[in-house]
Coordinates of N, CA and C in Angstrom, one line a residue:
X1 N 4.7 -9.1 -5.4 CA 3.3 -8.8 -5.3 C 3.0 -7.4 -5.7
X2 N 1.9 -7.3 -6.6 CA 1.8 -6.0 -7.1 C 0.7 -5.4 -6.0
X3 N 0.7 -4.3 -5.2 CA 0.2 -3.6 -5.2 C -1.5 -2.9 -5.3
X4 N -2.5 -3.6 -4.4 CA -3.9 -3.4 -5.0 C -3.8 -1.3 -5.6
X5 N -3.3 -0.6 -4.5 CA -3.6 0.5 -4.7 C -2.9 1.5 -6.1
X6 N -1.6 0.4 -6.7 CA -1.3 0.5 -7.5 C -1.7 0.6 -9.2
X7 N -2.5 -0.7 -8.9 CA -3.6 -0.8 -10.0 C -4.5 0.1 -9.9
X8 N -4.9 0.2 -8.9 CA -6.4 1.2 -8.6 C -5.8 2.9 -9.5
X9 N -4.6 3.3 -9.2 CA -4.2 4.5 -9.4 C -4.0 4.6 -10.4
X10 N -3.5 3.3 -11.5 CA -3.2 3.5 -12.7 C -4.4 3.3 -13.5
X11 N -5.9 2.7 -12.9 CA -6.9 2.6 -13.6 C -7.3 3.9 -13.1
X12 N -7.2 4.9 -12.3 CA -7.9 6.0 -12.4 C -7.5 7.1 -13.0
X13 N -6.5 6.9 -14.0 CA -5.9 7.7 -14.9 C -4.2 8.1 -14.5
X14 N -3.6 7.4 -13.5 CA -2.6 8.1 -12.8 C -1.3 7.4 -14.2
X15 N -0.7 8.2 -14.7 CA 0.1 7.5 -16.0 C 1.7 7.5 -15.0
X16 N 2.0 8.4 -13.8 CA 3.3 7.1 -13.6 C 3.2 6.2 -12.9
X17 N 1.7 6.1 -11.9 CA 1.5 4.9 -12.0 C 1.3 3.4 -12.4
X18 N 0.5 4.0 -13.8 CA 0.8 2.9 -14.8 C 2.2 2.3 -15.2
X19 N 3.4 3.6 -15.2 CA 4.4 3.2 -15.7 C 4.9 2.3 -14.9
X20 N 4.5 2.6 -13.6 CA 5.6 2.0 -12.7 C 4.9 0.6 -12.6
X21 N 3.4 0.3 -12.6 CA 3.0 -0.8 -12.8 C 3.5 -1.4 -13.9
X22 N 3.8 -1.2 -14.8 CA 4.3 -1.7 -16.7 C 5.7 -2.4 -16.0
X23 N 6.7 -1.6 -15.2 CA 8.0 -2.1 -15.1 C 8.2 -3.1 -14.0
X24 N 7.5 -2.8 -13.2 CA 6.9 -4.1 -11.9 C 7.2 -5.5 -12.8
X25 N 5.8 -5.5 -13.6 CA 5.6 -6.8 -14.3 C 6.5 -7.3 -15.5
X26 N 7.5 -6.4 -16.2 CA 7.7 -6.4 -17.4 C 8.5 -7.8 -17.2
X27 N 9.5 -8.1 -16.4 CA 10.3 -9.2 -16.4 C 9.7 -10.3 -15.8
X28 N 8.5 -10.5 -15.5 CA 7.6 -11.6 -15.2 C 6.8 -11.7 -16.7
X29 N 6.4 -11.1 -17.1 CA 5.5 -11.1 -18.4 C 6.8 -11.5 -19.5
X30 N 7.8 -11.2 -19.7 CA 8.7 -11.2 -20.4 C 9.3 -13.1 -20.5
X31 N 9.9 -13.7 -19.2 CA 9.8 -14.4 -18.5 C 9.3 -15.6 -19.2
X32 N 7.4 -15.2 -18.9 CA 6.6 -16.2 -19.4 C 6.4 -16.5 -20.9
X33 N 6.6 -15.7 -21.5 CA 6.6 -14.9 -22.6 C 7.8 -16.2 -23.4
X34 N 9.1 -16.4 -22.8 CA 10.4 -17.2 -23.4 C 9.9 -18.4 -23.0
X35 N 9.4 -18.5 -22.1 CA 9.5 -19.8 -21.9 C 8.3 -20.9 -22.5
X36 N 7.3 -19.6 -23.0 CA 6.2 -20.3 -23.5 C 6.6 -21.1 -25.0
X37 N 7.2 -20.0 -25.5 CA 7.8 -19.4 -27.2 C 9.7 -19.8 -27.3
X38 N 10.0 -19.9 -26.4 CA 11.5 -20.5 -26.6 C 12.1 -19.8 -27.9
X39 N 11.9 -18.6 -27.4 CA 12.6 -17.8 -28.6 C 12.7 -16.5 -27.9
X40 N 14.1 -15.9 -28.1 CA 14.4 -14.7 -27.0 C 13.5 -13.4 -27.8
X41 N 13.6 -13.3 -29.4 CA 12.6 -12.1 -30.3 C 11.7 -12.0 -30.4
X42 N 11.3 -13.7 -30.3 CA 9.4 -13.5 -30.1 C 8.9 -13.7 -28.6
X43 N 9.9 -13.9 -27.7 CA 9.2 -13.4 -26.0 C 9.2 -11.8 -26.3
X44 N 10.0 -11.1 -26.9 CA 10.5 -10.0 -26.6 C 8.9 -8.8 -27.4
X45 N 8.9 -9.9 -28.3 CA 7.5 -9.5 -28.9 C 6.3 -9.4 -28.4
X46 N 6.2 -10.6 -27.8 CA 4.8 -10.9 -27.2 C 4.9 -10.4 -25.9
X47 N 6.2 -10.0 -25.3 CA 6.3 -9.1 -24.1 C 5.4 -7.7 -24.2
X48 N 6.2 -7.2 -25.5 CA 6.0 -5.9 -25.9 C 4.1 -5.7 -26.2
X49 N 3.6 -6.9 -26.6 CA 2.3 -6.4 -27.2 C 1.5 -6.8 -26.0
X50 N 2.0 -7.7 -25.0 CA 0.8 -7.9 -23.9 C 1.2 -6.2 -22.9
X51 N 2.7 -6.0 -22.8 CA 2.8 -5.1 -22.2 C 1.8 -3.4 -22.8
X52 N 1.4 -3.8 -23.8 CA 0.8 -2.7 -24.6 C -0.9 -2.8 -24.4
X53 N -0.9 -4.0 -24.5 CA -2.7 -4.7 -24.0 C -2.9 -4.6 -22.7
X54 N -1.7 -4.7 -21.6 CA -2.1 -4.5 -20.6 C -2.9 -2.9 -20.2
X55 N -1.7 -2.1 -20.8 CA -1.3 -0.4 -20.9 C -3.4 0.4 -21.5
X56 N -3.5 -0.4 -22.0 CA -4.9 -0.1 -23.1 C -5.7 -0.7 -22.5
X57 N -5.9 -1.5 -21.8 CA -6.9 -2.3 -21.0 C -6.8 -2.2 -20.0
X58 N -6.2 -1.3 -19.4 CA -6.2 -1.4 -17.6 C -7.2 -1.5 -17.1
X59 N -8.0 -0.4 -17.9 CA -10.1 0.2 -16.9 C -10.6 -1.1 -16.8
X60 N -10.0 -2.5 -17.6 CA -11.2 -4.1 -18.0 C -10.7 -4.7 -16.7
X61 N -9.6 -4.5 -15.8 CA -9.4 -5.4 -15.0 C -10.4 -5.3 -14.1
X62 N -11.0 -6.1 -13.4 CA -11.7 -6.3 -12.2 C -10.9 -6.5 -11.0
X63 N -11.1 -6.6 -10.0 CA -10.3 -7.2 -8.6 C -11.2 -8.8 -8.3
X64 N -12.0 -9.4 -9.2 CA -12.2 -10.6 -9.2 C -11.0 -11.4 -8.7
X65 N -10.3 -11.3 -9.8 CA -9.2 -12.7 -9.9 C -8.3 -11.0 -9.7
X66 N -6.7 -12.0 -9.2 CA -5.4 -11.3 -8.8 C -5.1 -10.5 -10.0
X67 N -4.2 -9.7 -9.5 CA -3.9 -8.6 -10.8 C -2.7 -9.7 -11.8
X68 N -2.0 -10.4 -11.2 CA -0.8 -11.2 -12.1 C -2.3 -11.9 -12.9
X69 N -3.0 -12.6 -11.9 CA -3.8 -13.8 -13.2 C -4.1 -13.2 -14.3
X70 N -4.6 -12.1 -14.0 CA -5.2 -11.2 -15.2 C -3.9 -11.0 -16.1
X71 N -2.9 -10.3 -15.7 CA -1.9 -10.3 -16.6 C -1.3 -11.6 -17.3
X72 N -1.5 -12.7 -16.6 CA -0.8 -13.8 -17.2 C -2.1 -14.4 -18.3
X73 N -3.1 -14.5 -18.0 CA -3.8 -14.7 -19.3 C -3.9 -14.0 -20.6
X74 N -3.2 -12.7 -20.6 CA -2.8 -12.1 -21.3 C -2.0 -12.1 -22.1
X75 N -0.5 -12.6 -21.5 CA 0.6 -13.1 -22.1 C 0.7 -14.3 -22.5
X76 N -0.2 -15.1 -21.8 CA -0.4 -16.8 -22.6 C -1.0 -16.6 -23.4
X77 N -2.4 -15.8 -23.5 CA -3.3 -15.7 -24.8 C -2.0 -15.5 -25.7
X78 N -1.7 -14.6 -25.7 CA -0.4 -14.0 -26.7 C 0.0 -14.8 -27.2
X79 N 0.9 -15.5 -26.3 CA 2.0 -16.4 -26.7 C 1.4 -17.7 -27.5
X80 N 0.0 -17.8 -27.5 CA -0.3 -19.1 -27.7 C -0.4 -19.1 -29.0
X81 N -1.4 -17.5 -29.4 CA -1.2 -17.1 -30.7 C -0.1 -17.2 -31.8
X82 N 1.0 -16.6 -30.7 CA 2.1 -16.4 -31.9 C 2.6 -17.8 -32.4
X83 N 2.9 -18.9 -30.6 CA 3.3 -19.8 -31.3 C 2.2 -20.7 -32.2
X84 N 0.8 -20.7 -32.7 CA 0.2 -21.2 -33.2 C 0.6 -20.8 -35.0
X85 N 1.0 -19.3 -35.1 CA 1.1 -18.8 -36.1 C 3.0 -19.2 -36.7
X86 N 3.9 -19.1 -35.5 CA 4.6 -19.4 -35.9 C 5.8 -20.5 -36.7
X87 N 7.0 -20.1 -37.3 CA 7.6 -20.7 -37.9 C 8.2 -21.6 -37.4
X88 N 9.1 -23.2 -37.2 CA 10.3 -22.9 -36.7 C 11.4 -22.2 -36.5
X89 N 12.3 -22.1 -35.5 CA 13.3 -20.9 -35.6 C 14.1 -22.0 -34.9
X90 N 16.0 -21.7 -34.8 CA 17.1 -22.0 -33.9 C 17.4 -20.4 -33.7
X91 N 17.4 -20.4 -31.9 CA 18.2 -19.7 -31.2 C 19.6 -19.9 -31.3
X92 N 20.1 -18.8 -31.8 CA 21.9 -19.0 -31.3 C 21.9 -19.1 -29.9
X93 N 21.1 -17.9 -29.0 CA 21.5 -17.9 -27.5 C 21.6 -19.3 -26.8
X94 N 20.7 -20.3 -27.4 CA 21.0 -21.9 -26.6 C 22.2 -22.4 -26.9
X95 N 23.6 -22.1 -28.3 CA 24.5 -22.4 -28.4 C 25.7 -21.9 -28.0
X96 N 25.3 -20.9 -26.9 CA 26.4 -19.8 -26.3 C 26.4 -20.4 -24.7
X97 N 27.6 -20.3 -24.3 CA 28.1 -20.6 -22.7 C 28.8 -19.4 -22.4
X98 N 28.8 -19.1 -21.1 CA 29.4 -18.3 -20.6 C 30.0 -18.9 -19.3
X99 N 31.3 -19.2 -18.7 CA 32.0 -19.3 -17.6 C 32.7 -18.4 -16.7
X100 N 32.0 -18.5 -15.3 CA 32.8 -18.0 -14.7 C 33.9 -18.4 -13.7
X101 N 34.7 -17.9 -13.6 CA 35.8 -18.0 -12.7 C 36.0 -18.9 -11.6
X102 N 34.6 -18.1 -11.0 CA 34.6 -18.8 -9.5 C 33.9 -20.2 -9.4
X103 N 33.2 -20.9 -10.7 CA 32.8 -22.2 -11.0 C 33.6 -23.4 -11.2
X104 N 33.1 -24.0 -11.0 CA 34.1 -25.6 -11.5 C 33.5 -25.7 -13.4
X105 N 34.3 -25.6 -14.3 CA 34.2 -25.7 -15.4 C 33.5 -27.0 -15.8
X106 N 34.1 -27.9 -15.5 CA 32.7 -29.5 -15.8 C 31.9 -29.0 -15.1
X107 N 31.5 -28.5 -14.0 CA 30.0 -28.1 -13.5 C 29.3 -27.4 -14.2
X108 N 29.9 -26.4 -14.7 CA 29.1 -25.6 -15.4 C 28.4 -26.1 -16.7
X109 N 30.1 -27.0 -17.1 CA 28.9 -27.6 -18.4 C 27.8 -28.3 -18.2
X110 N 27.9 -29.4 -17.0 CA 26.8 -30.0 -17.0 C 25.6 -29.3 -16.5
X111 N 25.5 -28.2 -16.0 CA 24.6 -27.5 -15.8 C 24.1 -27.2 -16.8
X112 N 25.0 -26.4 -17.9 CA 24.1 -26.0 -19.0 C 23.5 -26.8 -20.0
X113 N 24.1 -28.3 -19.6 CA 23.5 -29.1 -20.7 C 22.3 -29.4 -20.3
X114 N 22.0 -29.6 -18.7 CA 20.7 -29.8 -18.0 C 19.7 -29.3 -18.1
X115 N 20.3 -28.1 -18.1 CA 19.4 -26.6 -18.4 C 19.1 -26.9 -19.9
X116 N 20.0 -26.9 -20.6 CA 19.1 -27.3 -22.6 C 18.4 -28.5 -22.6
X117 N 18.6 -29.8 -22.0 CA 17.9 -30.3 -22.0 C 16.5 -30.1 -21.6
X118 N 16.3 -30.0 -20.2 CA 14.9 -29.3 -19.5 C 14.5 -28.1 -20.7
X119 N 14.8 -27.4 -21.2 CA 14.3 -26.7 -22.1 C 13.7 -27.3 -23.1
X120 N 14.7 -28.0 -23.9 CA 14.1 -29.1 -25.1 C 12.9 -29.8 -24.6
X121 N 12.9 -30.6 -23.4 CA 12.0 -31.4 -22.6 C 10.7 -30.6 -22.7
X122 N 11.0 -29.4 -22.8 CA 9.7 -28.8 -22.3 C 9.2 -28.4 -23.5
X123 N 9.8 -27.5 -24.2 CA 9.6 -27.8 -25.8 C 8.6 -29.0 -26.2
X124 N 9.0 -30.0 -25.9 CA 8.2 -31.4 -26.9 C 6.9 -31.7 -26.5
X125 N 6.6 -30.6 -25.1 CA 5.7 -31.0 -24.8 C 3.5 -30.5 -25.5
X126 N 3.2 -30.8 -25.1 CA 1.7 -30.4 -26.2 C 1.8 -28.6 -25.4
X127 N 1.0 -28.2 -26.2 CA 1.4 -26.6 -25.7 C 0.8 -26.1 -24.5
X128 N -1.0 -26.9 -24.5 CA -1.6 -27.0 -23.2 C -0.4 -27.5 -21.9
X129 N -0.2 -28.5 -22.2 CA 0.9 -29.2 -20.6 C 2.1 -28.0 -20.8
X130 N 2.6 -27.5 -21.9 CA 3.8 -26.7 -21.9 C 3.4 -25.4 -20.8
X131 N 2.1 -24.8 -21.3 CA 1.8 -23.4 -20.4 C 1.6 -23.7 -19.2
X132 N 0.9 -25.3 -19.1 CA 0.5 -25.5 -17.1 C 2.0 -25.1 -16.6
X133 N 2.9 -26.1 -17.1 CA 4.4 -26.0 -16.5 C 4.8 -24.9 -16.6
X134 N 5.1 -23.8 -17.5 CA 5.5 -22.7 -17.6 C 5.1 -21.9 -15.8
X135 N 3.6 -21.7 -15.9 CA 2.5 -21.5 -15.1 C 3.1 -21.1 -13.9
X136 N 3.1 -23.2 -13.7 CA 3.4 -23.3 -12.4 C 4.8 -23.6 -12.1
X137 N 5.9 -23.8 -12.5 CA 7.1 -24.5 -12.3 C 8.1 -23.1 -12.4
X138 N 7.8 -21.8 -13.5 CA 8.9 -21.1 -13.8 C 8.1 -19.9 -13.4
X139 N 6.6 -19.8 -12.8 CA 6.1 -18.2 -12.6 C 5.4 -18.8 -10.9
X140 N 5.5 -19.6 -10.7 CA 5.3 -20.2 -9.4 C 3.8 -19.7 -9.1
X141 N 3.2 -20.1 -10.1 CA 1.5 -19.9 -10.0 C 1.1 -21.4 -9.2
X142 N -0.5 -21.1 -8.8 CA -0.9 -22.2 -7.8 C -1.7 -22.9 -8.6
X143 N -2.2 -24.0 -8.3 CA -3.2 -25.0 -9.2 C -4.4 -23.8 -9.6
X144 N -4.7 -23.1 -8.4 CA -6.2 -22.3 -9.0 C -5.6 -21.0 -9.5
X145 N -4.5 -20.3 -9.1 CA -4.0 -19.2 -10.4 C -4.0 -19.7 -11.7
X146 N -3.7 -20.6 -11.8 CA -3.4 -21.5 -13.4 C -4.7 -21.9 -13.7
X147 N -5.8 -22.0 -13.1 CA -7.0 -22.5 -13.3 C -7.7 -21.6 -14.0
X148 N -7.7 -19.9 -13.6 CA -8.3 -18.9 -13.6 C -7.3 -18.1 -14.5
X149 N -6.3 -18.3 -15.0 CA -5.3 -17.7 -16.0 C -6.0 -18.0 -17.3
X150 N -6.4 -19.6 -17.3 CA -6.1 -20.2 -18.4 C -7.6 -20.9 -18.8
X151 N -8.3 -20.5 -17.9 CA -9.8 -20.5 -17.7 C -10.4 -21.6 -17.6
X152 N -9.6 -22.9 -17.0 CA -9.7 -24.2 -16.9 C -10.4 -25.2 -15.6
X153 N -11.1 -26.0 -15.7 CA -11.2 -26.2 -14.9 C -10.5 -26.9 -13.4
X154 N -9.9 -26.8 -12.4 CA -9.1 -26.9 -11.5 C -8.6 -28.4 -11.7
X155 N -9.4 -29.4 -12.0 CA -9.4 -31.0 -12.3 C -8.6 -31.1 -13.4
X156 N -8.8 -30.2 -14.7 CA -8.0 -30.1 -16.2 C -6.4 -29.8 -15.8
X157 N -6.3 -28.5 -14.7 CA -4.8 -28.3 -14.6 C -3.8 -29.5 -14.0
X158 N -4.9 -29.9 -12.8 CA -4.4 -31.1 -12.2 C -3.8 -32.5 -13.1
X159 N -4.8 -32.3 -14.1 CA -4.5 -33.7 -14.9 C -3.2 -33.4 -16.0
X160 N -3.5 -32.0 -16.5 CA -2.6 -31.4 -17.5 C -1.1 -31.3 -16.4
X161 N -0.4 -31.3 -15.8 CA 0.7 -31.3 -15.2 C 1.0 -32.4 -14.7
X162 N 0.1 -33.3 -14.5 CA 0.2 -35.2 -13.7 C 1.2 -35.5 -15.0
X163 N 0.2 -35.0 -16.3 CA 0.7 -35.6 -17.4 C 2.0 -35.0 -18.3
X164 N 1.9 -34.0 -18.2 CA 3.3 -33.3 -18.0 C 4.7 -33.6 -17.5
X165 N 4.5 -33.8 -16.6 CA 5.3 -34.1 -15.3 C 5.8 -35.7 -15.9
X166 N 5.0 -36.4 -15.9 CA 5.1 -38.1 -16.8 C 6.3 -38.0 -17.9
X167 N 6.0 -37.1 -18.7 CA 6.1 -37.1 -20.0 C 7.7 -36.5 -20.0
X168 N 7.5 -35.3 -19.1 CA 9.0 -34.2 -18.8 C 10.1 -35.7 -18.0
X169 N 9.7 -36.1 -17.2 CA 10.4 -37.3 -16.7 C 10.9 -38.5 -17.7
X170 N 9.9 -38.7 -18.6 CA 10.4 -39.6 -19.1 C 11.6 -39.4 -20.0
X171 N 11.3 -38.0 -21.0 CA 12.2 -37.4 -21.8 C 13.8 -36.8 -21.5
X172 N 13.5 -36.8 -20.0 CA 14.6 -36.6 -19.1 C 15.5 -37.7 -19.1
X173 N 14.3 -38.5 -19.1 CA 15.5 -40.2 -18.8 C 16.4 -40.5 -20.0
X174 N 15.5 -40.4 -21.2 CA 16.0 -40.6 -22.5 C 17.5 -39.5 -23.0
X175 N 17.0 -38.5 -22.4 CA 18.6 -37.8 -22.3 C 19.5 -38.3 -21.7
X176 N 19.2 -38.5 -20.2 CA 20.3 -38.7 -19.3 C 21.2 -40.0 -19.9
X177 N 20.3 -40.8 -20.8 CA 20.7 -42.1 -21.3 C 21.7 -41.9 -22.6
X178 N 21.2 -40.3 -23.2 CA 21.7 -39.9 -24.4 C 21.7 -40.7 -25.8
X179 N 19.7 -41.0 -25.5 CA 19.3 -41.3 -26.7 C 18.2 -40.6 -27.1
X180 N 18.3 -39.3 -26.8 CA 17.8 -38.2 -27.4 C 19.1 -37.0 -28.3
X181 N 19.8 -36.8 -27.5 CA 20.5 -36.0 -28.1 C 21.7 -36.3 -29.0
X182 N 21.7 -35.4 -30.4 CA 22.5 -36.1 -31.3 C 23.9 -35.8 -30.7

């Protein structure tokens, strides 16, 4: 939780306050940032330019809405752009495992295949249902944080995650069955 007096000091010109505000959020903005965009260069991107729009727009925040909402509509706007603009891409990082020691080795795999799956899963989904879930499932935002991020009406996010949720489940099954994956 960031801090009201925090914001206040870095909107009143205080710059290591800002800084220190910038590094608070950077791995929450970052975060939302991969998970929107499923790409570690262009989170790292859209990290970098919301973290820079935040930095240049501090004086526009209000204490209306929470200081994260405000920042997370920020980083969705972003992200929504880039991925509207963007290419396909393959991540190597989804093709790398790392084991440790103190794990059970089949655990681990099947974790990580769970984990790429739920990723993929989330991938296929329309980009609106993708951000509700991001939102709410990986930044643990509430139906009305996500309402007021995303400027939606509280009934839209409700429906956009019912349906999400359907869709993530069903895609899930089709894995587990391994008639999704080649």
């Amino acid at each position: 939780m960031i801090a009201p007096e925090l914001v206040r000091s870095a909107q009143a010109g205080d710059r290591d306050a800002l800084i220190t505000l910038l590094r608070e959020i950077e791995s929450h903005v970052y975060r939302t940032a991969y998970y929107i965009l499923n790409n570690e260069q262009d989170a790292l991107d859209a990290s970098q330019e919301a973290l820079l729009r935040i930095y240049t727009k501090i004086n526009s925040y209000e204490e209306k809405a929470l200081f994260k909402t405000w920042v997370q509509r920020i980083v969705t706007n972003i992200c929504i752009d880039k991925f509207r603009r963007a290419k396909p891409t393959v991540s190597m990082d989804e093709h790398e495992m790392t084991f440790t020691a103190d794990n059970d080795v089949e655990q681990e795999i099947l974790t990580g295949y769970l984990a790429q799956d739920i990723r993929e899963a989330i991938e296929k989904l329309p980009e609106h249902h993708r951000t509700v879930v991001v939102l709410r499932y990986l930044q643990d935002f509430s139906y009305h944080e996500i309402a007021e991020s995303l400027n939606l009406p509280l009934n839209t996010v409700k429906s956009y995650l019912f349906r999400a949720r359907h869709t993530l489940q069903s895609l899930l099954q089709d894995y587990q069955k391994g008639g999704v994956r080649g």
